[in-house]
Coordinates of C-alpha atoms and ligand atoms in Angstrom, one line a residue:
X643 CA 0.0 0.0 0.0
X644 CA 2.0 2.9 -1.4
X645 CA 1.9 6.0 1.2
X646 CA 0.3 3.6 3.6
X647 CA 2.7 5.7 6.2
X648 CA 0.5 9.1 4.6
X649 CA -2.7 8.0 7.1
X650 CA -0.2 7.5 10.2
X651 CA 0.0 9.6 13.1
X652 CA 3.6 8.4 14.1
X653 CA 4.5 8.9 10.5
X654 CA 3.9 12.5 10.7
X655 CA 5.4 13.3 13.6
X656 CA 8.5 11.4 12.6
X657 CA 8.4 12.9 9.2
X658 CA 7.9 16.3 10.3
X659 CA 7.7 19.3 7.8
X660 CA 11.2 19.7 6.0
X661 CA 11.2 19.1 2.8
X662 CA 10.6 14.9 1.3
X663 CA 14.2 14.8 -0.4
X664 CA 15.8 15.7 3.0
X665 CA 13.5 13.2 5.0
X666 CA 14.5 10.8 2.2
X667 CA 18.5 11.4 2.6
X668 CA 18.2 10.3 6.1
X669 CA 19.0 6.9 6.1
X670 CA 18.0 6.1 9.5
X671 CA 14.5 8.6 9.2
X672 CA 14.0 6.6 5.8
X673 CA 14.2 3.1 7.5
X674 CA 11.8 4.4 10.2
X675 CA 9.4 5.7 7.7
X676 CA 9.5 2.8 5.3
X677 CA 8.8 -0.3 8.5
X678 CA 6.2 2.2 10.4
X679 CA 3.6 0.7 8.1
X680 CA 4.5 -2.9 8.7
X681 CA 4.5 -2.5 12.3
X682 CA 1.2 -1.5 12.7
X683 CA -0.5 -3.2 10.2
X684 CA 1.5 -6.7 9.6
X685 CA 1.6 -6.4 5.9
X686 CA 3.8 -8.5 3.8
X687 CA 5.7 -6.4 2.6
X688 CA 7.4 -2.8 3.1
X689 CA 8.2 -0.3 0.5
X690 CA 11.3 1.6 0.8
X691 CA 10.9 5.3 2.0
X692 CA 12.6 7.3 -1.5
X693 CA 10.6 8.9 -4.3
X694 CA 11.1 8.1 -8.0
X695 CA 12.8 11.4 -8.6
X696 CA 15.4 10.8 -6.3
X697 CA 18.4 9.7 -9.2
X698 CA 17.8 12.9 -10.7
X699 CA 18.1 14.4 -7.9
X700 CA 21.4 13.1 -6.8
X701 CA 22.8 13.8 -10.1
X702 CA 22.4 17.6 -9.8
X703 CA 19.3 17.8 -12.1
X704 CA 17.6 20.9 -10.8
X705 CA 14.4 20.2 -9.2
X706 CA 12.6 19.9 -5.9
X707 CA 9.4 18.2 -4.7
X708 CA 6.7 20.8 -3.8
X709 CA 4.4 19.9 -0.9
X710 CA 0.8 19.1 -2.2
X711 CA 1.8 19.2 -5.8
X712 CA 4.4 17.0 -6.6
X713 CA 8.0 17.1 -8.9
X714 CA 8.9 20.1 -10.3
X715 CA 11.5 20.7 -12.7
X716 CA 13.1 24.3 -13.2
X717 CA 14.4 23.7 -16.7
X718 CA 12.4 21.3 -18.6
X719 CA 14.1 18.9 -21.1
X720 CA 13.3 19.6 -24.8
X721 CA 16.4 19.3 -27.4
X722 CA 18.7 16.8 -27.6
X723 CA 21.2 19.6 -26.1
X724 CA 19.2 18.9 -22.6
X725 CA 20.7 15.5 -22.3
X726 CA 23.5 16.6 -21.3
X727 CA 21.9 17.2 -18.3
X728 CA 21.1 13.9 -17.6
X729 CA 24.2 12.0 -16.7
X730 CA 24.5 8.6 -15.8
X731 CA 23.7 7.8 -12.0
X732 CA 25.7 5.3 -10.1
X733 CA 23.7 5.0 -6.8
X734 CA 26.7 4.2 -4.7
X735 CA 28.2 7.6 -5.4
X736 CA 25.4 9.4 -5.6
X737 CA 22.9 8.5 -3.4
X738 CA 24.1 6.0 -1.0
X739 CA 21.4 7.1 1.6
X740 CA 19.0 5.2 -0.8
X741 CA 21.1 1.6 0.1
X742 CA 21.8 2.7 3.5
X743 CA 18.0 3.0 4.1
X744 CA 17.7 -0.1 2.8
X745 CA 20.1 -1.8 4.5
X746 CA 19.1 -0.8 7.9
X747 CA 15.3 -1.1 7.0
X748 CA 15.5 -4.9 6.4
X749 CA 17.6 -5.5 9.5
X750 CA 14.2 -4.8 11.6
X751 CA 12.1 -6.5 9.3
X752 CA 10.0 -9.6 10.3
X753 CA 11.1 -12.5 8.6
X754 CA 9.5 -13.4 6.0
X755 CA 8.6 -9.8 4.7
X756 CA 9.8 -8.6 1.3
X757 CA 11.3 -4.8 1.1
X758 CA 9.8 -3.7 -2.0
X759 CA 12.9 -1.3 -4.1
X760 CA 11.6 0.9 -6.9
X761 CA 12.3 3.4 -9.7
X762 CA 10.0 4.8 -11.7
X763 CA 9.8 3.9 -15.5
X764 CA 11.3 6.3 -18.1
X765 CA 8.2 7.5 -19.2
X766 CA 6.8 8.3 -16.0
X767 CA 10.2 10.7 -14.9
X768 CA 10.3 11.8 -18.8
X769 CA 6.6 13.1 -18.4
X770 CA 8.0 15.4 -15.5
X771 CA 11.5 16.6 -17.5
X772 CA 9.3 17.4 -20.3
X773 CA 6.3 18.7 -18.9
X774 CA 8.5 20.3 -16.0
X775 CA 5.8 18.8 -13.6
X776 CA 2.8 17.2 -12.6
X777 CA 0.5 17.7 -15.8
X778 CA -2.9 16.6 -16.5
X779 CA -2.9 16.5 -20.6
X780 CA 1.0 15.5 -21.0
X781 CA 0.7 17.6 -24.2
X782 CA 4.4 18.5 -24.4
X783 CA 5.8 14.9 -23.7
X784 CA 3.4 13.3 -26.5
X785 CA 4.6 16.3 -28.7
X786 CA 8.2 16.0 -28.3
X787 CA 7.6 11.8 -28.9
X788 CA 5.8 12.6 -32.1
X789 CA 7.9 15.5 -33.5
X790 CA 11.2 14.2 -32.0
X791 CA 11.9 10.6 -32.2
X792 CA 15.6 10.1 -31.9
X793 CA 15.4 12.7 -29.1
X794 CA 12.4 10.8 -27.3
X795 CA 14.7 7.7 -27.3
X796 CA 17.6 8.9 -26.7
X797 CA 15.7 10.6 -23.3
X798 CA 14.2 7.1 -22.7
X799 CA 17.4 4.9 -22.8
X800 CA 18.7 7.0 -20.5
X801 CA 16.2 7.1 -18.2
X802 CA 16.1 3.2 -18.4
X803 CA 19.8 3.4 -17.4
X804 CA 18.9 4.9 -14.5
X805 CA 16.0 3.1 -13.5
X806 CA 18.2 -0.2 -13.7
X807 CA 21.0 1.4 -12.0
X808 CA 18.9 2.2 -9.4
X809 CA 16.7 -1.1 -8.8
X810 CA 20.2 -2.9 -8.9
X811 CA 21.8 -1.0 -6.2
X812 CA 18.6 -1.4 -3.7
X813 CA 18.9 -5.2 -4.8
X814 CA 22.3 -5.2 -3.4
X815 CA 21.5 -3.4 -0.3
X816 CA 18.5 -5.9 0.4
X817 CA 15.2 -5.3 -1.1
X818 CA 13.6 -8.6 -2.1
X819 CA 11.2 -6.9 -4.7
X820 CA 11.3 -5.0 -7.4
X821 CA 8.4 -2.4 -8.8
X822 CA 8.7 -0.1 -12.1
X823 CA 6.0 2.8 -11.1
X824 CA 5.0 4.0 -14.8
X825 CA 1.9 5.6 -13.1
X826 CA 1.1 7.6 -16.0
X827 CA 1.2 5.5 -19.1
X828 CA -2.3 5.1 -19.1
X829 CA -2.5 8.7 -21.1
X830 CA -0.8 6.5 -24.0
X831 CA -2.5 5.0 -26.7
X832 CA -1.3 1.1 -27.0
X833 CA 0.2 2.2 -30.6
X834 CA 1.9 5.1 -28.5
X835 CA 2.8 3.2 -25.5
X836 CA 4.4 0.4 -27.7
X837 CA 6.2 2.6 -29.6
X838 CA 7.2 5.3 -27.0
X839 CA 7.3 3.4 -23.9
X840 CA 7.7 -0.3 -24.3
X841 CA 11.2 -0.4 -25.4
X842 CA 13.0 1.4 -22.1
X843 CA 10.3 -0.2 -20.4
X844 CA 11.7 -3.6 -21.1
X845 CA 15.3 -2.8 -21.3
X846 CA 15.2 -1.5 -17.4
X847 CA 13.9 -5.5 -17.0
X848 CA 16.2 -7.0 -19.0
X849 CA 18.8 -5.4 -17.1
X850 CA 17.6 -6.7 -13.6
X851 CA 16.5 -10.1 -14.6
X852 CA 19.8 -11.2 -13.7
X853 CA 19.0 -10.2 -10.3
X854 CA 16.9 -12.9 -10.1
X855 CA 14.0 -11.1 -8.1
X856 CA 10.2 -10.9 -9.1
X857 CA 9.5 -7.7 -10.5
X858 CA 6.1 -5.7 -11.1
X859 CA 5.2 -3.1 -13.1
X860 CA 2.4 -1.1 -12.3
X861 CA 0.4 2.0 -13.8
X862 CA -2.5 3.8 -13.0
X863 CA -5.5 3.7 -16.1
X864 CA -3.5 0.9 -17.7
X865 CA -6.8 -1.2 -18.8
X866 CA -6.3 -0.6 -22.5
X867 CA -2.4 -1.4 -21.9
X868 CA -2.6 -4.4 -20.2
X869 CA -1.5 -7.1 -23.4
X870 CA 1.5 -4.7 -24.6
X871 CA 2.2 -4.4 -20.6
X872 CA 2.4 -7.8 -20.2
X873 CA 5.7 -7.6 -22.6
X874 CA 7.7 -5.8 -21.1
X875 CA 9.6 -8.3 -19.0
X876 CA 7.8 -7.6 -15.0
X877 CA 6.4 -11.2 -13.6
X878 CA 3.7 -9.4 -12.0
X879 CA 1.8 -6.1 -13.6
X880 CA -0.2 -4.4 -11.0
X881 CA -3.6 -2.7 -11.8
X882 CA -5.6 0.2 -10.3
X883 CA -9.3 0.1 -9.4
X884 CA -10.4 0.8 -13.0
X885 CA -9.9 -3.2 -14.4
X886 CA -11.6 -5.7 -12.6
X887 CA -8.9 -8.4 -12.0
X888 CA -10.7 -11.1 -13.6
X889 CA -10.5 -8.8 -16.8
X890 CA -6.7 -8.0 -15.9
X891 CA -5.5 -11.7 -16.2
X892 CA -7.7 -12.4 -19.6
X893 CA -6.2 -9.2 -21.0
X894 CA -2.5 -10.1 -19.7
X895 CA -2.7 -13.7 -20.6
X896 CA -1.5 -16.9 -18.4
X897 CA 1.8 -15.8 -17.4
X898 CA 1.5 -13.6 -15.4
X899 CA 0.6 -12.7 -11.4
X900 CA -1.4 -9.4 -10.9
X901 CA -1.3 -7.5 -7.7
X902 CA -4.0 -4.7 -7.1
X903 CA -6.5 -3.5 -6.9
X904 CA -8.9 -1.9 -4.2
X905 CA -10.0 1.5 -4.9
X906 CA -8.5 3.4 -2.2
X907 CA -11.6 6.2 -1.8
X908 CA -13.7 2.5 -0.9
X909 CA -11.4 2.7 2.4
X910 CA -12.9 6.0 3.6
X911 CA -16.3 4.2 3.7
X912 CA -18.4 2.2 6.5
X913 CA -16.3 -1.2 7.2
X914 CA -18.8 -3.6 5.6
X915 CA -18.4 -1.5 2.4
X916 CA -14.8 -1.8 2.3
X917 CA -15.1 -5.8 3.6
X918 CA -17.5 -6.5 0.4
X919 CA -15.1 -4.7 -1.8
X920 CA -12.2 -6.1 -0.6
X921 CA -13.9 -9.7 -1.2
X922 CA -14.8 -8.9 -4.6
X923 CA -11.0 -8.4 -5.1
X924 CA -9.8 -11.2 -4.0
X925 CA -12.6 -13.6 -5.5
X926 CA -12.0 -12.2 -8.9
X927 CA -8.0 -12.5 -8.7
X928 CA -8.3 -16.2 -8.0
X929 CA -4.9 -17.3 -7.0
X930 CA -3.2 -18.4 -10.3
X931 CA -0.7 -17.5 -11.1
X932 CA -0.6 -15.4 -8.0
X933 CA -2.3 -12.3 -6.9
X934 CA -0.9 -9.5 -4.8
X935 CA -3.4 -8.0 -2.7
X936 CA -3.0 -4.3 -2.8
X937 CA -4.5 -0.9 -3.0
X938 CA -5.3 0.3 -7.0
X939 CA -2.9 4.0 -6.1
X940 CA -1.3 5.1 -3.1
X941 CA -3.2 5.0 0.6
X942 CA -5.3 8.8 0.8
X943 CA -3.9 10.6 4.0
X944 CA -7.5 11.0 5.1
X945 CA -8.2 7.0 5.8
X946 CA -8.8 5.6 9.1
X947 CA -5.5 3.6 10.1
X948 CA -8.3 0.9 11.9
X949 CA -10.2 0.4 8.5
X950 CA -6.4 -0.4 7.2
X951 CA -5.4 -2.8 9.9
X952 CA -8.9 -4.6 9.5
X953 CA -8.6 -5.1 5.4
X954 CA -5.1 -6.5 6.1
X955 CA -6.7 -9.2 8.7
X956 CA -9.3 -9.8 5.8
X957 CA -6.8 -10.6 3.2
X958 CA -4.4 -12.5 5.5
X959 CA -7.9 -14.3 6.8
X960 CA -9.1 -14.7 3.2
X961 CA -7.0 -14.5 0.8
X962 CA -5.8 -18.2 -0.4
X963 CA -2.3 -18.7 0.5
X964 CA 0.1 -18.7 -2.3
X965 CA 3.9 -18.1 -3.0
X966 CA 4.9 -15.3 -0.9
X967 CA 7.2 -13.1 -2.7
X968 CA 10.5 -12.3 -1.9
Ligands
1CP2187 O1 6.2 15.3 1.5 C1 5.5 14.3 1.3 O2 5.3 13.5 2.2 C2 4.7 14.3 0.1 C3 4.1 13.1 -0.4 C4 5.1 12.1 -1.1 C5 5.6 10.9 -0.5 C6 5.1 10.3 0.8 C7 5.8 12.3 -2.3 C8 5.8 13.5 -3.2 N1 6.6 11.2 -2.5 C9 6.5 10.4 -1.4 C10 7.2 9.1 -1.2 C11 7.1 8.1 -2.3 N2 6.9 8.3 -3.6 C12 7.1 6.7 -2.1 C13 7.6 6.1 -0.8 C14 6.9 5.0 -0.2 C15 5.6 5.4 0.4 O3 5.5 6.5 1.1 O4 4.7 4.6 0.3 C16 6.9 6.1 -3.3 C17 6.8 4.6 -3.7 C18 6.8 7.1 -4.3 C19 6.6 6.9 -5.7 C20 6.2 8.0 -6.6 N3 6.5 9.3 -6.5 C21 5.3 7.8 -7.7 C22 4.9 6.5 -8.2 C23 3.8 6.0 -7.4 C24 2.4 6.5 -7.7 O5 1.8 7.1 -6.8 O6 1.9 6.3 -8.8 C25 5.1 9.1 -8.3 C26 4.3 9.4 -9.5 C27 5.9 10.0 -7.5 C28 6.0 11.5 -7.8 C29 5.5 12.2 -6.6 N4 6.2 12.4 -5.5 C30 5.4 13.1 -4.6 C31 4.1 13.3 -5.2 C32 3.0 14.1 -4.6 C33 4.2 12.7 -6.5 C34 3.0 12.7 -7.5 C35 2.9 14.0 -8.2 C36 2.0 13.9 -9.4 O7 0.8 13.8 -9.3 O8 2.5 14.0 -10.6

């Protein structure tokens, strides 16, 4: 449950009010934050504190993450002379916090439960180099795709670089699971996405598969993706609310696991709402070839911790037991 920490009180009073990339460079902060959520509600697995603009941030890329809003870039990327902005990251150099988090996160972890690395996909961090931030029509990064090509891949590859880079190194340091967030693919067109996104997509797999560790990619609006999605190279592909699972795995095909995909508004309703909704999940996920139970996007702030601890008892009383990842 992504942001699960977002509805704690103990994770904002240890979080404070300085700014996320600070609370994120604090290894020891970052290992609090990211086993805060496991503590109290005996999940199986914890996500690591960091944000998916972090690389860029430890290579000097000019931006910062505004409260309430999200990733903002002061130059946005839009010629090929941009790139030169971009160089490679090599996460031991430049942003050892993220594997020192990891590190001492997984030392106080029960056994048993996965730490969850991630990075977010290239076209996910392109959206916000091109667009400069959060953006609700991604006009300027379909734009540059379509009247830029070579640029538009050359931008890609090396985002995939860094998203592999990054995975890698919070492999090393202990994480158990890997996720590719491409949360905003779903503005693609399939033709667009296979084109535009695909390729990077499945190079930053290629590049951890010999890592050997399961690896999900997930986006949000995805439903008309889900049978390019499943090509790219991630064992599981995790869907929001918006697909009913059932319809995930036929669109997806046999080979592979889906995690998702409770609408996380359903949370801030009466219990017996959120138990009914919760069943529905997990009847039409069925258990082969494995099901993740999960939230469809991140945990709102405004959600009852109780209503949270209560799903996970559902699931874990529930839910069939499969393979546990990790
Ligand atoms: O200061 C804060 O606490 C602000 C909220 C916040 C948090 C808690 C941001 C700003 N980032 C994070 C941490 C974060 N980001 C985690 C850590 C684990 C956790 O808390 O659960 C993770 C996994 C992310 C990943 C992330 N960041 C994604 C992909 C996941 C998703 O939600 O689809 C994206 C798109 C971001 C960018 C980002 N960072 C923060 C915000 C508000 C956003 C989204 C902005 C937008 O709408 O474009």
């Amino acid at each position: 449950m992504r942001q699960a920490g977002r509805s704690l009180p103990e994770y904002r009073s240890a979080r404070g009010t300085g700014a996320i990339l600070d609370a994120i460079s604090d290894p020891e902060l970052a290992a609090e934050l990211t086993l805060q959520p496991v503590r109290r509600y005996g999940v199986d697995a914890a996500i690591l504190f960091s944000d998916i603009v972090v690389p860029l941030h430890a290579i000097g890329f000019d931006l910062t993450v505004e409260p309430g809003r999200g990733p903002v870039v002061a130059e946005p990327v839009s010629s090929s002379a941009d790139l030169a902005r971009l160089r490679p990251f090599v996460p031991e150099e430049d942003a050892p916090y993220v594997g020192r988090a990891a590190e001492l996160a997984v030392r106080e972890l029960p056994p048993g439960v996965a730490l969850i690395g991630f990075a977010g996909a290239p076209f996910t961090i392109a959206s916000y180099l091109v667009e400069g931030g959060p953006s609700r029509a991604f006009a300027r990064v379909k734009a540059l795709m379509h009247s830029d090509p070579v640029v538009w891949h050359a931008l890609a590859d090396r985002l995939a670089a860094m998203a592999a880079a990054s995975l890698a190194a919070q492999v090393h340091a202990g994480a158990t699971v890997v996720q590719l967030f491409d949360s905003w693919a779903g503005v693609l067109s399939p033709a667009d996405y296979e084109r535009f996104a695909l390729p990077a997509t499945r190079q930053v797999f290629e590049a951890i598969r010999p890592l050997g560790v399961p690896a999900v990619l997930f986006g949000v609006g995805t439903g008309e993706l889900l049978a390019t999605m499943a090509r790219a190279g991630a064992q599981v592909v995790g869907v929001d609310w918006r697909v009913p699972l059932d319809e995930a795995r036929r669109r997806l095909g046999p080979d592979h696991a889906v995690q998702g995909n409770l609408d996380p508004a359903v949370c801030l309703a009466p219990w017996e709402a959120v138990a009914a909704e919760a069943r529905d999940v997990l009847r039409r996920a069925g258990t082969s070839p494995g099901h993740i139970f999960n939230l469809g996007h991140g945990v709102l702030p405004q959600t009852d911790p109780g209503v949270l601890s209560a799903l996970v008892e559902l699931v874990h009383a529930e839910g069939r037991a499969g393979v546990p990842v990790g």
